């Protein structure tokens, strides 16, 4: 009995099983840890401020407008926290959903281009990729923006390779617009337009009409305008200079200036090729000696199913390499393109004995490193002992187990199944990372216990200042907390903090790292309380009365109050109203 024609477009049961398995695999450990620095506490704090203050249109961080990123990821995090009723569950949900959405789009497109069996292999290849597994378990923006970039790629390739499909082209353009509102780089699929045009000219792809190109760009800009236009109007006609500064920062500094003249994460041009791809694309990167000749062969045949994603892959790497500011996570959108470009060759790669030997060699290296580090650490090797003390984590048993698992898989699979053994070890690594690893690392990376100790010492109504603050401390605060402008020069922050502490020295305290004692040489440090080590730093809790000899300046910096002080606290609200009208540095 034949299936009706419309059912041929539905995913097979194997497809759904793989997505269900991926959801289970990627969600293991959710709820077991707090947000970890550097980025996770910031976005969780943005989301909580939205929920506490009702200010959704312009994200804030500890009371101060946050101009570094558009708001979609913060909206998604706020919605996830609200729906789940838990920060620990909600802050990771957007990345999980972004990963599953990306996986579904890659498998569906591969199925339509190459068949169900290849689609399953493509899904497994993406799911086993190291950077994909890492970012699916990390509450950074990049997994969600990768989903929107993949949605744009999906719509473009549906029209170019399986079209005409104008509806999917426009859906893809809407996805690109949402990607721009997530991190600014949602337009990456448009880098394939020149190659698409060339292939269409050679009759290897469906051409894109000029009218559809113009309408698609209008869709992208229209989606972006849904947030940008009201934001620009609100900030322009506001009498708050901080909001005008927010508008200029996010529209200009965080876009063109950040790309062309980056001020941090400056790396050489070869950074991605030599320092990111070797680990981020693992294990598929091991197949490049076989993939490159296969790609060349298909390029000579003008196989658009391979050339378009491969060209997009190369152009994304080139695009990010031209910017002086580089981070490994920027290459995450290349992984779906890599899998799409490799999909027709995946079955053949599994029959390559030398590739399996290469996989076995890499697994043996991992086994040696982890087992040696675990055993030597347990025996008290001084460099490893110092490392454990500095970070507050003792992982020797965990690392030893990972090493033993690696050798066990090698013994089971032998070198002739080395690639499969490596993929199995990566699965064990992520499962142990999301359980045992979370349990070990969370006390060291989350200051939850430290902030509870502070409120036990000061009382819940005492106010706490943190110059040059870190978001994870504000996120975990159990009492009223103030900061003095994230980008304010440190000297100005401390002078403003001194003035604030001297206004009510019996009720106010300062939290600061001990290595910055030079900033408070004027204070009576005999009254400082040693809080021990947290997040690889030793901390002091100092009462306001210790700063009587310090020269404060109320005009040196703004004063921002963290959102935990905004609900039901008339004094805090009045002080916040006054300080928001001060001049900004």
PDB file of C-alpha atoms in Angstrom, residues 38-50 53 55-75 77 139-142 181-183 227 231 234-235 240-251 253-254 258 263-265 327 330 469-471 483 485-487 560 563 580 584:
ATOM      1  CA  UNK A  38      31.445  35.321  31.735  1.00  0.00           C
ATOM      2  CA  UNK A  39      28.198  35.779  29.767  1.00  0.00           C
ATOM      3  CA  UNK A  40      25.518  33.688  31.462  1.00  0.00           C
ATOM      4  CA  UNK A  41      24.980  35.793  34.624  1.00  0.00           C
ATOM      5  CA  UNK A  42      24.729  38.952  32.517  1.00  0.00           C
ATOM      6  CA  UNK A  43      21.871  37.650  30.386  1.00  0.00           C
ATOM      7  CA  UNK A  44      20.091  36.093  33.344  1.00  0.00           C
ATOM      8  CA  UNK A  45      20.386  39.435  35.140  1.00  0.00           C
ATOM      9  CA  UNK A  46      19.009  41.258  32.064  1.00  0.00           C
ATOM     10  CA  UNK A  47      16.040  38.881  32.018  1.00  0.00           C
ATOM     11  CA  UNK A  48      15.325  39.173  35.743  1.00  0.00           C
ATOM     12  CA  UNK A  49      15.432  42.968  35.535  1.00  0.00           C
ATOM     13  CA  UNK A  50      12.872  42.833  32.737  1.00  0.00           C
ATOM     14  CA  UNK A  53      10.848  46.260  36.501  1.00  0.00           C
ATOM     15  CA  UNK A  55      11.124  47.440  31.267  1.00  0.00           C
ATOM     16  CA  UNK A  56      11.289  45.008  28.321  1.00  0.00           C
ATOM     17  CA  UNK A  57      12.088  47.300  25.407  1.00  0.00           C
ATOM     18  CA  UNK A  58      15.545  48.358  26.606  1.00  0.00           C
ATOM     19  CA  UNK A  59      17.539  45.723  28.517  1.00  0.00           C
ATOM     20  CA  UNK A  60      19.192  46.819  31.769  1.00  0.00           C
ATOM     21  CA  UNK A  61      22.084  45.384  33.760  1.00  0.00           C
ATOM     22  CA  UNK A  62      22.087  46.181  37.498  1.00  0.00           C
ATOM     23  CA  UNK A  63      19.937  49.248  36.877  1.00  0.00           C
ATOM     24  CA  UNK A  64      22.014  50.559  33.951  1.00  0.00           C
ATOM     25  CA  UNK A  65      20.975  50.333  30.249  1.00  0.00           C
ATOM     26  CA  UNK A  66      22.803  47.437  28.579  1.00  0.00           C
ATOM     27  CA  UNK A  67      23.765  48.380  24.995  1.00  0.00           C
ATOM     28  CA  UNK A  68      26.000  45.480  23.964  1.00  0.00           C
ATOM     29  CA  UNK A  69      23.293  43.272  22.402  1.00  0.00           C
ATOM     30  CA  UNK A  70      19.739  43.613  21.021  1.00  0.00           C
ATOM     31  CA  UNK A  71      16.994  42.215  23.232  1.00  0.00           C
ATOM     32  CA  UNK A  72      15.655  38.993  21.671  1.00  0.00           C
ATOM     33  CA  UNK A  73      17.840  36.597  23.672  1.00  0.00           C
ATOM     34  CA  UNK A  74      16.996  38.487  26.873  1.00  0.00           C
ATOM     35  CA  UNK A  75      13.297  38.303  25.995  1.00  0.00           C
ATOM     36  CA  UNK A  77      15.412  34.098  28.716  1.00  0.00           C
ATOM     37  CA  UNK A 139      23.370  30.224  28.025  1.00  0.00           C
ATOM     38  CA  UNK A 140      25.098  32.473  25.528  1.00  0.00           C
ATOM     39  CA  UNK A 141      23.406  34.225  22.622  1.00  0.00           C
ATOM     40  CA  UNK A 142      25.188  32.219  19.951  1.00  0.00           C
ATOM     41  CA  UNK A 181      17.846  41.470  16.555  1.00  0.00           C
ATOM     42  CA  UNK A 182      19.569  38.676  18.470  1.00  0.00           C
ATOM     43  CA  UNK A 183      23.219  39.418  17.783  1.00  0.00           C
ATOM     44  CA  UNK A 227      12.272  47.013  17.556  1.00  0.00           C
ATOM     45  CA  UNK A 231      13.615  52.149  20.546  1.00  0.00           C
ATOM     46  CA  UNK A 234      11.817  56.450  22.780  1.00  0.00           C
ATOM     47  CA  UNK A 235      15.491  57.132  23.486  1.00  0.00           C
ATOM     48  CA  UNK A 240      17.620  60.734  30.125  1.00  0.00           C
ATOM     49  CA  UNK A 241      21.126  61.052  28.608  1.00  0.00           C
ATOM     50  CA  UNK A 242      21.819  57.415  29.490  1.00  0.00           C
ATOM     51  CA  UNK A 243      19.134  56.331  27.025  1.00  0.00           C
ATOM     52  CA  UNK A 244      20.555  58.523  24.256  1.00  0.00           C
ATOM     53  CA  UNK A 245      23.965  56.992  24.932  1.00  0.00           C
ATOM     54  CA  UNK A 246      22.338  53.538  24.756  1.00  0.00           C
ATOM     55  CA  UNK A 247      20.855  54.320  21.319  1.00  0.00           C
ATOM     56  CA  UNK A 248      24.154  55.531  19.868  1.00  0.00           C
ATOM     57  CA  UNK A 249      26.092  52.647  21.363  1.00  0.00           C
ATOM     58  CA  UNK A 250      23.904  49.826  20.084  1.00  0.00           C
ATOM     59  CA  UNK A 251      23.283  51.339  16.646  1.00  0.00           C
ATOM     60  CA  UNK A 253      29.532  51.188  18.304  1.00  0.00           C
ATOM     61  CA  UNK A 254      28.229  47.626  18.664  1.00  0.00           C
ATOM     62  CA  UNK A 258      32.865  46.603  16.824  1.00  0.00           C
ATOM     63  CA  UNK A 263      38.617  46.922  21.238  1.00  0.00           C
ATOM     64  CA  UNK A 264      38.845  43.453  22.826  1.00  0.00           C
ATOM     65  CA  UNK A 265      39.338  39.778  21.889  1.00  0.00           C
ATOM     66  CA  UNK A 327      35.999  34.715  19.553  1.00  0.00           C
ATOM     67  CA  UNK A 330      31.558  33.262  16.403  1.00  0.00           C
ATOM     68  CA  UNK A 469      31.150  44.773  39.642  1.00  0.00           C
ATOM     69  CA  UNK A 470      30.714  41.307  38.167  1.00  0.00           C
ATOM     70  CA  UNK A 471      27.211  40.312  37.123  1.00  0.00           C
ATOM     71  CA  UNK A 483      27.085  49.836  41.273  1.00  0.00           C
ATOM     72  CA  UNK A 485      28.477  52.432  35.918  1.00  0.00           C
ATOM     73  CA  UNK A 486      29.916  49.418  34.139  1.00  0.00           C
ATOM     74  CA  UNK A 487      32.185  51.445  31.849  1.00  0.00           C
ATOM     75  CA  UNK A 560      22.725  52.478  39.831  1.00  0.00           C
ATOM     76  CA  UNK A 563      16.674  45.402  40.589  1.00  0.00           C
ATOM     77  CA  UNK A 580      19.450  58.678  36.995  1.00  0.00           C
ATOM     78  CA  UNK A 584      27.193  60.408  32.941  1.00  0.00           C
TER      79      UNK A 584
END
